[in-house]
XYZ file of C-alpha atoms in Angstrom:
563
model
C 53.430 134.614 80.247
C 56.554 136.062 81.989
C 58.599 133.488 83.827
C 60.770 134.577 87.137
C 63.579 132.795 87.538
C 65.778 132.257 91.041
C 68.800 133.988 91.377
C 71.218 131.410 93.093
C 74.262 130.106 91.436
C 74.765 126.617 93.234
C 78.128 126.595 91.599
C 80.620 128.739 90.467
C 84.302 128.906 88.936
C 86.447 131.396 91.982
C 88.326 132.512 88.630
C 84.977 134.117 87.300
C 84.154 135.559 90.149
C 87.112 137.690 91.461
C 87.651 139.771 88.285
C 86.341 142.819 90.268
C 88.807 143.359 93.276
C 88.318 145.741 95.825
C 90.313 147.487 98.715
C 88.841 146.414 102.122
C 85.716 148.220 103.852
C 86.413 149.524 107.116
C 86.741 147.092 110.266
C 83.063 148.233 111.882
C 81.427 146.137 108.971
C 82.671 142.926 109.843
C 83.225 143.740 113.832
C 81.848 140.575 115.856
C 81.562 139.917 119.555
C 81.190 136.191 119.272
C 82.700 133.409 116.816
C 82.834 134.675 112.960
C 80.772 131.834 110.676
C 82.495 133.225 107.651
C 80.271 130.395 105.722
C 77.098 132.080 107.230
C 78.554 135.764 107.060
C 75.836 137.748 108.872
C 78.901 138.995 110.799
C 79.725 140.741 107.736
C 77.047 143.369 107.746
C 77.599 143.655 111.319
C 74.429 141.842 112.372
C 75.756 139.946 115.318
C 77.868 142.978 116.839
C 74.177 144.712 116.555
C 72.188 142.196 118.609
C 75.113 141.731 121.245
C 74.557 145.130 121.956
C 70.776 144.492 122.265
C 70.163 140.759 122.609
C 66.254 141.483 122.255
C 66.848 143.190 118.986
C 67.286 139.605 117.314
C 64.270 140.027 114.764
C 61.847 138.938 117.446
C 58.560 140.433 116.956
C 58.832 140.607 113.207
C 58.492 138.180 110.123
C 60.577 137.750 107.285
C 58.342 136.596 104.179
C 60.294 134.420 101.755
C 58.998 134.855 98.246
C 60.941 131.696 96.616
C 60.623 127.954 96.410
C 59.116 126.755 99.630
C 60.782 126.767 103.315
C 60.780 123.486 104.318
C 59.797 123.565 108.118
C 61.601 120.254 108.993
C 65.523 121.323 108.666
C 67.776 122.371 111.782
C 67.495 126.101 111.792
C 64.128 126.920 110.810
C 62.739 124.758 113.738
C 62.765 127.549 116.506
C 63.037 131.351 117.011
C 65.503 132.489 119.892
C 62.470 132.623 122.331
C 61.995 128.936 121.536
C 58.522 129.486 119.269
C 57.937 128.172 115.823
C 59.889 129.455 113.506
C 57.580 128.968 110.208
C 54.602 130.514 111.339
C 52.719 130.601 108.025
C 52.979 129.076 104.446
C 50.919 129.427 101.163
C 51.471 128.095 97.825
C 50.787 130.650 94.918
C 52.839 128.900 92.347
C 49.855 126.036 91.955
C 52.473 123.163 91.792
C 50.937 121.989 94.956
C 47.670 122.426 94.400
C 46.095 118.522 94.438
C 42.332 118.366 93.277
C 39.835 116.077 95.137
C 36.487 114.121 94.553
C 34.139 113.056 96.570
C 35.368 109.348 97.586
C 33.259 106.128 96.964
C 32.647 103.445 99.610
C 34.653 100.117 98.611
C 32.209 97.007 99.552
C 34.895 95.450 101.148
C 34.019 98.085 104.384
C 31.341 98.480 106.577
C 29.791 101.274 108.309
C 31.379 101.404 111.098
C 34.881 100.625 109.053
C 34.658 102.248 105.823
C 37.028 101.538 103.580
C 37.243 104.541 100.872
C 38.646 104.445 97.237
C 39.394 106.949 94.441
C 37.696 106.681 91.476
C 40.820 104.396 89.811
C 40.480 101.748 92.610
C 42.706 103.513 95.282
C 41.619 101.984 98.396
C 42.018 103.462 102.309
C 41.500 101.875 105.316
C 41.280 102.283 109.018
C 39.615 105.313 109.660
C 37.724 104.324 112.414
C 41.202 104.411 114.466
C 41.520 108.337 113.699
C 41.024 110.918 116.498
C 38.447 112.816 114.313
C 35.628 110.214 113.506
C 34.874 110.553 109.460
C 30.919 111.482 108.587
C 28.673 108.317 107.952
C 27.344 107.094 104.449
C 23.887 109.584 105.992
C 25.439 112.629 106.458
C 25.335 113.967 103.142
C 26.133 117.362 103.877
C 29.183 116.921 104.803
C 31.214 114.408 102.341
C 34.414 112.621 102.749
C 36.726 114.014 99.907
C 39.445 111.505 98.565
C 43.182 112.722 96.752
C 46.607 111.120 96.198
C 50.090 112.071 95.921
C 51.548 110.105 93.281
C 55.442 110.186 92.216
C 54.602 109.888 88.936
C 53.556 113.468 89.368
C 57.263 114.078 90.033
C 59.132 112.249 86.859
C 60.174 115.220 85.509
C 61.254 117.214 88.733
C 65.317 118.231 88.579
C 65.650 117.270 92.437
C 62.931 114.759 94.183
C 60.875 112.144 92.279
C 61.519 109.640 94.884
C 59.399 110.513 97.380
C 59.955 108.318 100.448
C 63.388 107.570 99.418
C 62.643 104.181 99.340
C 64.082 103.269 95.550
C 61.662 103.394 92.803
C 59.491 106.715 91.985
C 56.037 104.036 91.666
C 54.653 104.569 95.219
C 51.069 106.191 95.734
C 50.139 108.373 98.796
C 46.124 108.572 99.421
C 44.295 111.474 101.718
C 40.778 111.822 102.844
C 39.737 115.259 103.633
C 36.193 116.310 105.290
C 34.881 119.084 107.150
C 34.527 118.260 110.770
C 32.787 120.213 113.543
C 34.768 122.633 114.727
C 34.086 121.542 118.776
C 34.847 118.200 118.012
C 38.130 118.867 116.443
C 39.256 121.270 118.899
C 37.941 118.692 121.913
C 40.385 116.152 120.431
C 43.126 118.107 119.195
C 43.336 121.544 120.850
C 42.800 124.989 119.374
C 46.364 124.392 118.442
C 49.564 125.829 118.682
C 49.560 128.292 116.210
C 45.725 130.241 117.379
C 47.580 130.059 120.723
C 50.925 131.819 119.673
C 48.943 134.532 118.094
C 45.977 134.714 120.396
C 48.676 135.847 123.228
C 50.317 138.460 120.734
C 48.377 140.887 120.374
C 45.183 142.443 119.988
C 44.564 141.992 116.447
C 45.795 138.514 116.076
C 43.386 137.122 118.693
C 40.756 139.494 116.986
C 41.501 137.513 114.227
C 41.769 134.464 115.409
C 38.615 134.388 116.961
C 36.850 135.423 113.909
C 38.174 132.265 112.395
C 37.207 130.229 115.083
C 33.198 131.281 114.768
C 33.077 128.832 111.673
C 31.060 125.829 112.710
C 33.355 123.312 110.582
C 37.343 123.151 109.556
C 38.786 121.470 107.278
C 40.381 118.188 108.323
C 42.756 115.959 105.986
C 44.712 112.536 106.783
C 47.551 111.391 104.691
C 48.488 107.921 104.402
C 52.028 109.114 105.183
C 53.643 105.493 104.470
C 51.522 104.507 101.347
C 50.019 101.366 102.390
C 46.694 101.771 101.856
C 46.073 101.914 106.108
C 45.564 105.154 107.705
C 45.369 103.686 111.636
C 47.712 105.701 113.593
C 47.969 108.747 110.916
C 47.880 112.667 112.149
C 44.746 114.651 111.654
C 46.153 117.635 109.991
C 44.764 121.409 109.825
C 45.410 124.393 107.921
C 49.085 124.629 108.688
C 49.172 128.312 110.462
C 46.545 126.592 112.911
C 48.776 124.164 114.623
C 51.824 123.955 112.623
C 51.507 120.607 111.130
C 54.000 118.994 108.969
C 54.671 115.417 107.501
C 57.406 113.672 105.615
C 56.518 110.867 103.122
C 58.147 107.276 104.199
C 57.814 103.512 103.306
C 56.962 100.499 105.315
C 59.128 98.919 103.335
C 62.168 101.015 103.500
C 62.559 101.707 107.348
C 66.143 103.144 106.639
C 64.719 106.033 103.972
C 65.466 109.519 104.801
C 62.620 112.042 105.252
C 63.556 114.120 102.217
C 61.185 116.934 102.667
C 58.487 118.740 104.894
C 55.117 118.563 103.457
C 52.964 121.156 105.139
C 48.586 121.830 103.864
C 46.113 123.840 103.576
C 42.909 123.480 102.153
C 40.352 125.881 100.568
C 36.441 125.429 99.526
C 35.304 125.864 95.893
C 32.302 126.086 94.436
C 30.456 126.720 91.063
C 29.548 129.957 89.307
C 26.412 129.574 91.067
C 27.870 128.955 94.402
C 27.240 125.258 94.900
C 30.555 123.536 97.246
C 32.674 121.393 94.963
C 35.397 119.451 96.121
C 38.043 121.308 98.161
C 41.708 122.181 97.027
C 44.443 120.642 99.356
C 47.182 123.000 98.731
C 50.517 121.406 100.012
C 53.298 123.126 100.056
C 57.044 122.006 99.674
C 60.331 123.468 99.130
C 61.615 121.126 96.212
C 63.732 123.267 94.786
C 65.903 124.320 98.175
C 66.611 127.812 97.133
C 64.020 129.246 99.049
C 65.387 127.039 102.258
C 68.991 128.590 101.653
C 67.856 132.004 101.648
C 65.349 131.564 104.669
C 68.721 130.452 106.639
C 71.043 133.314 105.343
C 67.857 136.054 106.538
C 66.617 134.115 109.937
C 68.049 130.799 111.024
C 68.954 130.140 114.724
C 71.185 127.314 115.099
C 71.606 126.420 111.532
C 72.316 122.757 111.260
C 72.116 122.009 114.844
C 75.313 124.380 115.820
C 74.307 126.221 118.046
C 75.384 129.960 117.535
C 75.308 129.171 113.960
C 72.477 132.064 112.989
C 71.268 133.953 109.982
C 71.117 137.437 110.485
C 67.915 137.819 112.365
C 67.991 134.596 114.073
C 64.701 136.013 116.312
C 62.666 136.517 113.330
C 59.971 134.409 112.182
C 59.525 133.013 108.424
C 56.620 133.346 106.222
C 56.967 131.125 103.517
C 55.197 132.023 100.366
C 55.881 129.678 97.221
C 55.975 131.212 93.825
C 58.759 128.752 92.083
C 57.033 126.424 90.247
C 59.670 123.717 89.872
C 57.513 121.942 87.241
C 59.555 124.425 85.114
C 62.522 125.272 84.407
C 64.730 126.437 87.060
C 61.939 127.103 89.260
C 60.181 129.904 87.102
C 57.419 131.635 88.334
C 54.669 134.022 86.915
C 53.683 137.429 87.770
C 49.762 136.307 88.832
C 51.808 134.359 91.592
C 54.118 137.373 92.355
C 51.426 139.284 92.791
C 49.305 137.381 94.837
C 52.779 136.572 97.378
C 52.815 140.547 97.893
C 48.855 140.971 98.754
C 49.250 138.232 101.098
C 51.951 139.421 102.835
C 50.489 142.824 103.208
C 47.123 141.400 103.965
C 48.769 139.126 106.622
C 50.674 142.100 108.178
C 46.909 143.540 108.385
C 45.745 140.468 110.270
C 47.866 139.515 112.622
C 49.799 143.178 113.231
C 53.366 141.650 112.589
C 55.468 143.778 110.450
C 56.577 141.799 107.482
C 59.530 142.466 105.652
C 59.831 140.577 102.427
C 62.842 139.057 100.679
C 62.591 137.879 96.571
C 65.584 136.200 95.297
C 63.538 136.175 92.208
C 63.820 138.031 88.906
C 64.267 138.303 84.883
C 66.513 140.353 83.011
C 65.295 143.629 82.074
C 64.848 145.150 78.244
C 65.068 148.470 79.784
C 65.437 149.298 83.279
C 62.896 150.474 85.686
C 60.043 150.488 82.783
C 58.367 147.181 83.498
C 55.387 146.874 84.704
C 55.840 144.512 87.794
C 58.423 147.030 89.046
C 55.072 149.854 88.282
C 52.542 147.310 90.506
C 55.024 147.116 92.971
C 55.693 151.102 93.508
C 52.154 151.529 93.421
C 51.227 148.719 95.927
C 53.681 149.774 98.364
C 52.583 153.282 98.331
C 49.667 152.136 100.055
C 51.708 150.023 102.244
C 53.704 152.161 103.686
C 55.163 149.577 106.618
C 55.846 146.729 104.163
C 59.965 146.674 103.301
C 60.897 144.289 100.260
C 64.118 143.068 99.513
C 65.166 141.867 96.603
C 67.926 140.582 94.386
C 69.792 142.961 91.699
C 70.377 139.460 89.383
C 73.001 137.662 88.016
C 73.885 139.412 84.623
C 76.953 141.457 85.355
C 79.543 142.783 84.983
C 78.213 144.902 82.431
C 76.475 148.215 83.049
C 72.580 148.337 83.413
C 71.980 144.591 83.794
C 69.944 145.052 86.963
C 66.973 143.031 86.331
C 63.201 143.459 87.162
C 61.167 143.888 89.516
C 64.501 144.932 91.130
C 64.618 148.286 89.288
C 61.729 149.295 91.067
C 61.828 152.226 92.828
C 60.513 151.457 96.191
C 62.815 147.887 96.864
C 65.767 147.574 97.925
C 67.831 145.576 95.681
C 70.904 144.170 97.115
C 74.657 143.319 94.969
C 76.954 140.190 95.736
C 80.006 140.968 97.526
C 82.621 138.598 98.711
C 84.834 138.705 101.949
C 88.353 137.827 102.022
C 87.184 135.444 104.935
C 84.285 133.867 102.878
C 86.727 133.204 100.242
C 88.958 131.587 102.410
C 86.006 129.452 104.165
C 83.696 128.782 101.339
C 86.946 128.258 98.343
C 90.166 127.645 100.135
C 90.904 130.788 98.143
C 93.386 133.189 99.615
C 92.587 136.685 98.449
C 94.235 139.211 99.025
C 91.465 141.944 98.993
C 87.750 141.457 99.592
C 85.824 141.516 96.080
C 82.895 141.615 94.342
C 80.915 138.933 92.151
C 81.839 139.279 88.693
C 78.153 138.102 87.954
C 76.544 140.999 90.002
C 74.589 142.689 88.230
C 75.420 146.780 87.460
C 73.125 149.621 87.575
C 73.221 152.377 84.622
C 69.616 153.366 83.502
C 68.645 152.813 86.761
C 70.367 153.922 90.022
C 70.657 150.524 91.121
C 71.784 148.015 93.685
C 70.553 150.100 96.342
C 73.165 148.167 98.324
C 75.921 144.980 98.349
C 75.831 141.857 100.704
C 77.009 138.517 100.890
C 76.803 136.575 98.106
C 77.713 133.678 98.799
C 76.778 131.275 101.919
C 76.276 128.134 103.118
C 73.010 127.789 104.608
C 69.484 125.405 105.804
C 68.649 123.088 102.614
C 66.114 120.068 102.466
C 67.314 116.592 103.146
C 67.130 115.655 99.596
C 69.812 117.888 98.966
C 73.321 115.775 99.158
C 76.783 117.703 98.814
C 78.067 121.143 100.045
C 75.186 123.360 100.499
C 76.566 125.864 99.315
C 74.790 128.662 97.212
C 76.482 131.925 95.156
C 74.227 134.619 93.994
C 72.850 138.062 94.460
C 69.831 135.457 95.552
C 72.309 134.755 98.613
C 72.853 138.762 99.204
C 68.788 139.871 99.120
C 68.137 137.937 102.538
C 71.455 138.785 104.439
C 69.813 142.393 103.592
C 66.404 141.612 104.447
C 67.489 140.237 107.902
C 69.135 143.630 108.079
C 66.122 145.277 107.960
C 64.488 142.912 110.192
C 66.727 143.715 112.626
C 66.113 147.416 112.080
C 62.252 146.919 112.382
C 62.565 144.732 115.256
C 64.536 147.106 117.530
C 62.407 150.561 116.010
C 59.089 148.402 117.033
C 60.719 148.184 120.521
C 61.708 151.469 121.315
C 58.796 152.674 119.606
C 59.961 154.371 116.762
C 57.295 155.235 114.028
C 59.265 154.539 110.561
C 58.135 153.088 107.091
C 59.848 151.385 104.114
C 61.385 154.797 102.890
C 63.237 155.898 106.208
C 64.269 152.331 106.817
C 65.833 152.413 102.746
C 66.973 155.436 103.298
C 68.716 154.515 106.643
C 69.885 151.056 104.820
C 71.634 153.002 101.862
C 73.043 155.786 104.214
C 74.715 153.706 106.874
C 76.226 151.406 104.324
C 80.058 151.401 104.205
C 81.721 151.698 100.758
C 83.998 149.642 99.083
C 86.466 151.878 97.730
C 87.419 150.735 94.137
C 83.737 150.322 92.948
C 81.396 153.062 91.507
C 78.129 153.542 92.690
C 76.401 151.943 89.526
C 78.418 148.670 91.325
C 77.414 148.939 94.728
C 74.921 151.719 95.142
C 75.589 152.499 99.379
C 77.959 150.071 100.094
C 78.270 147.200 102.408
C 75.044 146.818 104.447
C 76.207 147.969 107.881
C 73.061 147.724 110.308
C 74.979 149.564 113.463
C 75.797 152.686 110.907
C 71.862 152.134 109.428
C 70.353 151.929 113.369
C 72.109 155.563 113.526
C 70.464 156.623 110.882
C 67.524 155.341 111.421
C 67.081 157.167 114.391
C 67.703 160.273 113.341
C 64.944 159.825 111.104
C 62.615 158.675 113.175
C 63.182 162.030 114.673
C 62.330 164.344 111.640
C 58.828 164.944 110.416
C 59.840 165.572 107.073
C 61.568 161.758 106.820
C 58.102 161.080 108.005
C 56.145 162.561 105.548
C 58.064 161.448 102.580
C 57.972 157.445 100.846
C 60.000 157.852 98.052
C 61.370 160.783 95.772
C 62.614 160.128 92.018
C 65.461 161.870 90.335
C 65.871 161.321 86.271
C 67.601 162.856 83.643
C 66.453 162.440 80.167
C 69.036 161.668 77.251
């Protein structure tokens, strides 16, 4: 079983990091209009400058999949886009941490019809269901069961960051949920078609296609969760499939009124059934960011008004964020495993298919590699996204430098764009209280050699959106911090081709990244591959392009010399 690892350093010595001086990049790079968040440095691949030229070409229209640890949908900065919608428009789990099994629950004597009280089979009792918008089936209606689950912190005793869960003290407290299907009319009577159907029913054509073919189902899902753990579910939120309405919950205590809410929980919940088709009991697939990395990095590619300062945005602040989980932080250092790589991609191309957003995917993820570009994620990958032509990835070079071919996988692939940490005299300054002299990069960035890799250098270093369990400086070093200031790049690129109507795919808009990138003079190519992401210079590019048929007809071409 490979295991992924995230490619954040949430602390590092300054010493270790500035062995690699360079002279300073030319002034367009880190030209801004407005204020310069030297902590946030978007302004340092020229992102603001770009959309103050173009305030429309902000992201909008495009979403920026995070392939990581969970976004969590509650913190300042992933709440809005800059035309006030959601933010977090979508979120799966494919790392099965949250995946909580269910079973049919048993009636407790102690109810009555018309007030059921429901337990697990343990003796976990629920109450006051006959307060919740959505009425529950009766004891008769045997095609359609109420399911029964809990959320217990015990589950948690081993996790690095939150095993309290409402904050209230001890790590003891239970959490139950029912979960039934309910007819579809009903649901939508009480509740709306919600928020989410909306959005995308008045984007475009195939999103309300799509909606609408969701919406021919009879019977959705429905779960409550008794959000406070006491037993009572009176006054609880009827919650749907989270891309449906956008629902979210934190996890508190009745008994602990001045407990923070540590972390968004956000659901979804999908049918199983035997090898010979019969239903089982559903899978309530909750999804959290306990590790905060993915958080950090959603920030650094798309935040908008990070922390409640306003002005305080990631690179494509008009963006929206996909979050798709594949750090399992039931292991070490939030590992992950190719099956749940894998399955992150297909969704996001599947989801681009859809809805008809164009996705552009950032993985701070990877593993060092025995021998560069000769793995066979970084094969899948190539192969996958030659039949995905409008899919970009980003993704991080790793953390194993200075030494030459250290680039890890799948970031030797061929068809990413794999992204070095650099570090601006002004970041320094911010982020350390270091005064350098010359802007630098990481010492831990990893080097190309075998392969002809980074692609490209960014920011490595930021401070960014985190979950409320996270105490301190949020502030994160890595070439996990440069992959998203690169992928909100690109979103920016996508955003403002989709607008002019430009036809472009993954290998122009590389292509155009690499080109327009400014070098650092002092490093080699193996160091930096095009330079400082510069998305004016790569907009140039890009449009020149656009304009050639042979940029059109061409993905990717490979160049290799054999020793």
């Amino acid at each position: 079983m490979n295991q992924f690892r995230p490619r954040g350093i949430s602390l590092m010595l300054l010493a270790a990091a500035l062995l690699v001086i360079a002279a300073p990049v030319g002034a367009d790079s880190t030209k801004n209009s407005g204020k310069n968040w030297n902590f946030l440095p978007a302004v340092q691949i020229g992102a603001p400058a770009f959309i103050a030229e173009n305030p429309e070409w902000d992201g909008r229209g495009v979403a920026v999949a995070i392939l990581d640890t969970g976004v969590d949908v509650f913190m300042p900065g992933m709440l809005e886009t800059t035309t006030g919608q959601v933010k977090v428009i979508d979120v799966r789990d494919f790392s099965t941490e949250g995946d909580w099994e269910t079973a049919a629950a048993e009636r407790d004597e102690s109810g009555t019809e018309t007030a059921p009280v429901f337990r697990t089979e343990d003796g976990h009792l629920l109450r006051g269901v006959e307060d919740l918008a959505i009425a529950v089936p009766g004891s008769d209606d045997l095609a359609n069961p109420v399911y029964i689950g809990v959320i217990a912190e015990k589950d948690f005793v081993n996790s690095d960051a939150v095993y309290d869960l409402n904050d209230d003290g001890d790590n003891s407290d239970k959490f139950g949920f029912l979960v039934w299907a309910a007819d579809r009319a009903e649901v939508e009577a009480a509740l709306g078609i919600g928020r989410g159907y909306e959005m995308l029913t008045a984007l475009n054509e195939t999103a309300a296609a799509t909606v609408a073919a969701e919406r021919l189902s009879e019977r959705v899902w429905v779960v409550v969760v008794d959000t406070d753990g006491d037993g009572d579910l009176a006054g609880e939120s009827i919650h749907r499939d989270y891309r449906v309405n956008y629902d979210a919950f934190a996890l508190g205590s009745a008994n602990a009124p001045d407990s923070r809410a540590l972390m968004a929980w956000t659901l979804n919940v999908f049918s199983e059934e035997d090898h010979l088709g019969a239903p089982l009991a559903p899978t309530v697939e909750n999804h959290i960011d306990d590790g905060a990395h993915a958080t950090h990095c959603a920030g650094i590619a798309a935040g908008h008004d990070v922390s409640g300062q306003e002005g305080l945005d990631g690179a494509a602040p008009g963006a929206w964020i996909i979050s798709l989980k594949l750090g399992d932080n039931r292991l070490a250092g939030g590992a992950t495993r190719t099956g749940s790589m894998k399955k992150s991609y297909e969704y996001a191309a599947e989801f681009e298919k859809k809805w008809g957003i164009p996705v552009v995917i950032n993985m701070s993820f990877g593993i060092d590699s025995v021998e560069e570009g000769d793995d066979a994620m970084g094969g899948w990958l190539d192969d996958m996204l030659a039949e995905t032509p409008t899919l970009y990835v980003c993704t991080s070079a790793g953390n194993s430098g200075p030494g030459l071919s250290t680039v890890g996988l799948p970031a030797t692939a061929t068809s990413l764009i794999s992204s070095g940490a650099y570090l601006a005299v002004e970041t320094g300054e911010d982020l350390y209280n270091a005064g350098m002299a010359r802007p630098s990069l990481f010492n831990f960035s990893s080097r190309g050699g075998e392969a002809p890799k980074p692609d490209v250098v960014a920011p490595g270093s930021a401070m960014s959106t985190v979950p409320g369990y996270v105490d301190g400086m949020a502030r994160f070093n890595g070439t996990s911090m440069a992959s998203p200031q690169t992928a909100g790049g690109v979103a920016l690129l996508v955003s403002a081709a989709q607008q002019v109507g430009l036809d472009i795919h993954w290998g122009m808009v590389k292509r155009a990244i690499i080109a327009g990138g400014t070098p650092v003079e002092g490093l080699e190519l193996f160091d930096q591959g095009g330079g400082l992401v510069n998305v004016g210079n790569s907009w140039k590019v890009l449009k020149d392009l656009a304009n050639s048929d042979t940029a059109k007809q061409v993905l990717r071409y490979d160049i290799a010399t054999f020793c």
